[in-house]
PDB file of C-alpha atoms in Angstrom:
ATOM      1  CA  MET A  13      -2.395  28.719   9.160  1.00  0.00           C
ATOM      2  CA  SER A  14      -1.127  25.831  11.278  1.00  0.00           C
ATOM      3  CA  ASN A  15       2.473  25.394  12.369  1.00  0.00           C
ATOM      4  CA  HIS A  16       2.556  21.940  10.745  1.00  0.00           C
ATOM      5  CA  PRO A  17       3.890  19.909  13.708  1.00  0.00           C
ATOM      6  CA  ILE A  18       4.258  16.139  13.569  1.00  0.00           C
ATOM      7  CA  VAL A  19       1.065  14.891  15.229  1.00  0.00           C
ATOM      8  CA  HIS A  20       0.852  11.137  14.588  1.00  0.00           C
ATOM      9  CA  ILE A  21       3.255   8.283  13.867  1.00  0.00           C
ATOM     10  CA  GLU A  22       2.390   4.826  12.516  1.00  0.00           C
ATOM     11  CA  ILE A  23       4.797   1.995  13.306  1.00  0.00           C
ATOM     12  CA  PRO A  24       4.276  -1.174  11.224  1.00  0.00           C
ATOM     13  CA  GLY A  25       4.582  -4.568  12.886  1.00  0.00           C
ATOM     14  CA  THR A  26       3.388  -8.065  12.094  1.00  0.00           C
ATOM     15  CA  ASP A  27       2.089  -8.410  15.683  1.00  0.00           C
ATOM     16  CA  THR A  28       0.692  -5.016  16.654  1.00  0.00           C
ATOM     17  CA  LYS A  29      -0.205  -6.090  20.212  1.00  0.00           C
ATOM     18  CA  ALA A  30       3.349  -7.334  20.848  1.00  0.00           C
ATOM     19  CA  ALA A  31       4.791  -4.142  19.344  1.00  0.00           C
ATOM     20  CA  ALA A  32       2.549  -2.030  21.583  1.00  0.00           C
ATOM     21  CA  LYS A  33       3.599  -4.049  24.642  1.00  0.00           C
ATOM     22  CA  PHE A  34       7.284  -3.617  23.751  1.00  0.00           C
ATOM     23  CA  TYR A  35       7.025   0.195  23.562  1.00  0.00           C
ATOM     24  CA  GLU A  36       4.858   0.326  26.679  1.00  0.00           C
ATOM     25  CA  ASP A  37       7.432  -1.699  28.648  1.00  0.00           C
ATOM     26  CA  ALA A  38      10.520  -0.061  27.123  1.00  0.00           C
ATOM     27  CA  PHE A  39       9.422   3.588  27.261  1.00  0.00           C
ATOM     28  CA  GLY A  40       6.317   3.770  29.455  1.00  0.00           C
ATOM     29  CA  TRP A  41       4.044   4.808  26.592  1.00  0.00           C
ATOM     30  CA  ASN A  42       0.319   4.825  27.353  1.00  0.00           C
ATOM     31  CA  ILE A  43      -1.294   2.190  25.086  1.00  0.00           C
ATOM     32  CA  GLN A  44      -5.012   2.119  24.304  1.00  0.00           C
ATOM     33  CA  THR A  45      -7.113   0.290  21.737  1.00  0.00           C
ATOM     34  CA  ASP A  46     -10.272   2.069  20.602  1.00  0.00           C
ATOM     35  CA  PRO A  47     -13.022  -0.519  19.885  1.00  0.00           C
ATOM     36  CA  SER A  48     -13.804   1.260  16.596  1.00  0.00           C
ATOM     37  CA  PHE A  49     -10.173   0.736  15.464  1.00  0.00           C
ATOM     38  CA  GLU A  50      -9.778  -2.950  16.402  1.00  0.00           C
ATOM     39  CA  GLY A  51      -6.273  -4.316  15.747  1.00  0.00           C
ATOM     40  CA  TYR A  52      -4.786  -0.808  15.847  1.00  0.00           C
ATOM     41  CA  PRO A  53      -3.285  -0.223  19.299  1.00  0.00           C
ATOM     42  CA  MET A  54      -2.614   3.485  19.776  1.00  0.00           C
ATOM     43  CA  PHE A  55       0.076   5.091  21.904  1.00  0.00           C
ATOM     44  CA  GLN A  56       0.649   8.416  23.590  1.00  0.00           C
ATOM     45  CA  ALA A  57       4.225   9.319  24.495  1.00  0.00           C
ATOM     46  CA  GLU A  58       4.487  12.056  27.115  1.00  0.00           C
ATOM     47  CA  GLY A  59       5.748  15.253  25.514  1.00  0.00           C
ATOM     48  CA  GLY A  60       5.546  13.893  21.980  1.00  0.00           C
ATOM     49  CA  PRO A  61       3.050  12.990  19.320  1.00  0.00           C
ATOM     50  CA  GLY A  62       0.970   9.871  19.617  1.00  0.00           C
ATOM     51  CA  GLY A  63       0.431   7.213  17.027  1.00  0.00           C
ATOM     52  CA  GLY A  64      -0.513   3.646  16.351  1.00  0.00           C
ATOM     53  CA  PHE A  65       0.783   0.227  15.427  1.00  0.00           C
ATOM     54  CA  VAL A  66      -0.342  -0.993  12.021  1.00  0.00           C
ATOM     55  CA  LYS A  67       0.028  -4.367  10.305  1.00  0.00           C
ATOM     56  CA  PRO A  68       2.087  -4.491   7.094  1.00  0.00           C
ATOM     57  CA  GLY A  69       0.061  -4.488   3.889  1.00  0.00           C
ATOM     58  CA  GLU A  70      -2.667  -2.258   2.483  1.00  0.00           C
ATOM     59  CA  ALA A  71      -4.989  -0.346   4.775  1.00  0.00           C
ATOM     60  CA  MET A  72      -7.275   2.554   3.802  1.00  0.00           C
ATOM     61  CA  GLY A  73      -5.347   2.995   0.537  1.00  0.00           C
ATOM     62  CA  VAL A  74      -1.895   3.181   2.160  1.00  0.00           C
ATOM     63  CA  SER A  75       0.810   0.512   1.806  1.00  0.00           C
ATOM     64  CA  TYR A  76       2.653  -0.265   5.054  1.00  0.00           C
ATOM     65  CA  LYS A  77       5.981  -2.122   5.285  1.00  0.00           C
ATOM     66  CA  VAL A  78       8.014  -3.083   8.344  1.00  0.00           C
ATOM     67  CA  GLY A  79      10.908  -0.636   8.590  1.00  0.00           C
ATOM     68  CA  GLU A  80       8.941   2.227   7.013  1.00  0.00           C
ATOM     69  CA  VAL A  81       7.542   4.359   9.828  1.00  0.00           C
ATOM     70  CA  LEU A  82       4.921   6.830   8.582  1.00  0.00           C
ATOM     71  CA  ILE A  83       4.710  10.248  10.211  1.00  0.00           C
ATOM     72  CA  TYR A  84       1.737  12.601   9.890  1.00  0.00           C
ATOM     73  CA  ILE A  85       2.006  16.381   9.746  1.00  0.00           C
ATOM     74  CA  ASP A  86      -0.869  18.555  10.951  1.00  0.00           C
ATOM     75  CA  THR A  87      -2.420  20.921   8.432  1.00  0.00           C
ATOM     76  CA  ASP A  88      -5.568  23.013   8.449  1.00  0.00           C
ATOM     77  CA  ASP A  89      -5.982  22.575   4.664  1.00  0.00           C
ATOM     78  CA  ILE A  90      -4.980  19.219   3.173  1.00  0.00           C
ATOM     79  CA  GLU A  91      -5.780  20.260  -0.397  1.00  0.00           C
ATOM     80  CA  ALA A  92      -3.592  23.391  -0.163  1.00  0.00           C
ATOM     81  CA  SER A  93      -0.772  21.391   1.429  1.00  0.00           C
ATOM     82  CA  LEU A  94      -0.952  18.740  -1.323  1.00  0.00           C
ATOM     83  CA  ALA A  95      -0.926  21.472  -3.989  1.00  0.00           C
ATOM     84  CA  LYS A  96       2.195  23.005  -2.404  1.00  0.00           C
ATOM     85  CA  VAL A  97       3.856  19.572  -2.206  1.00  0.00           C
ATOM     86  CA  GLN A  98       3.123  18.954  -5.898  1.00  0.00           C
ATOM     87  CA  SER A  99       4.405  22.402  -6.889  1.00  0.00           C
ATOM     88  CA  LEU A 100       7.715  21.473  -5.231  1.00  0.00           C
ATOM     89  CA  GLY A 101       8.082  18.109  -7.003  1.00  0.00           C
ATOM     90  CA  GLY A 102       6.225  15.819  -4.585  1.00  0.00           C
ATOM     91  CA  LYS A 103       3.522  13.346  -5.617  1.00  0.00           C
ATOM     92  CA  VAL A 104       0.144  12.534  -4.082  1.00  0.00           C
ATOM     93  CA  VAL A 105       0.061   8.886  -2.975  1.00  0.00           C
ATOM     94  CA  LEU A 106      -3.409   9.046  -1.384  1.00  0.00           C
ATOM     95  CA  PRO A 107      -5.716  12.069  -1.773  1.00  0.00           C
ATOM     96  CA  LYS A 108      -7.738  13.539   1.098  1.00  0.00           C
ATOM     97  CA  THR A 109      -9.567  10.625   2.750  1.00  0.00           C
ATOM     98  CA  ASP A 110     -12.233  10.689   5.456  1.00  0.00           C
ATOM     99  CA  ILE A 111     -11.648   9.131   8.882  1.00  0.00           C
ATOM    100  CA  PRO A 112     -15.217   8.933  10.268  1.00  0.00           C
ATOM    101  CA  GLN A 113     -15.748  11.011  13.436  1.00  0.00           C
ATOM    102  CA  VAL A 114     -12.015  11.932  13.510  1.00  0.00           C
ATOM    103  CA  GLY A 115     -11.012  14.039  10.491  1.00  0.00           C
ATOM    104  CA  TRP A 116      -9.135  13.522   7.231  1.00  0.00           C
ATOM    105  CA  PHE A 117      -5.759  12.303   6.071  1.00  0.00           C
ATOM    106  CA  ALA A 118      -3.708  12.115   2.896  1.00  0.00           C
ATOM    107  CA  VAL A 119      -0.289  10.709   1.989  1.00  0.00           C
ATOM    108  CA  PHE A 120       2.314  12.175  -0.340  1.00  0.00           C
ATOM    109  CA  ALA A 121       5.805  11.208  -1.498  1.00  0.00           C
ATOM    110  CA  ASP A 122       8.516  13.843  -1.308  1.00  0.00           C
ATOM    111  CA  PRO A 123      10.887  14.255  -4.289  1.00  0.00           C
ATOM    112  CA  THR A 124      13.241  11.621  -2.810  1.00  0.00           C
ATOM    113  CA  GLY A 125      10.435   9.060  -2.391  1.00  0.00           C
ATOM    114  CA  ASN A 126       9.733   9.279   1.357  1.00  0.00           C
ATOM    115  CA  LYS A 127       6.053   8.789   2.182  1.00  0.00           C
ATOM    116  CA  ILE A 128       4.629  11.347   4.630  1.00  0.00           C
ATOM    117  CA  GLY A 129       1.044  11.745   5.859  1.00  0.00           C
ATOM    118  CA  LEU A 130      -1.052  14.861   6.354  1.00  0.00           C
ATOM    119  CA  PHE A 131      -3.798  15.084   8.971  1.00  0.00           C
ATOM    120  CA  THR A 132      -6.666  17.469   9.685  1.00  0.00           C
ATOM    121  CA  THR A 133      -8.944  16.968  12.673  1.00  0.00           C
ATOM    122  CA  LEU A 134     -12.693  17.602  12.615  1.00  0.00           C
ATOM    123  CA  PRO A 135     -13.649  20.988  14.052  1.00  0.00           C
ATOM    124  CA  HIS A 136     -14.556  20.694  17.723  1.00  0.00           C
ATOM    125  CA  LYS A 137     -18.223  21.269  18.547  1.00  0.00           C
ATOM    126  CA  HIS A 138     -18.917  23.554  21.477  1.00  0.00           C
TER     127      HIS A 138
END
């Protein structure tokens, strides 16, 4: 069973490139844009989880709003984690969804309404 650390953070912004530049200049974050995720600059902060900058609106079944940062928690079993969340009064916002060549994610709302993501990476091939 995984320790469930925070592994990814999505920061909404109307201009994702400008947001990425701000955090790069302010905090020295390493910014990269993967050609397969155009318009989604990703960051890596030394000693912390990485993430990306996402435009407000709907994307892959998730609604993003400026001011609502979305964190992702690592899990080795998204379905089991969603079942546990539901048993404790949470609600599934987005069921397990494929991210091609990366893994899977899901989003739930806790009993107070906060949206939180779950993430599972593809098994590494040796």
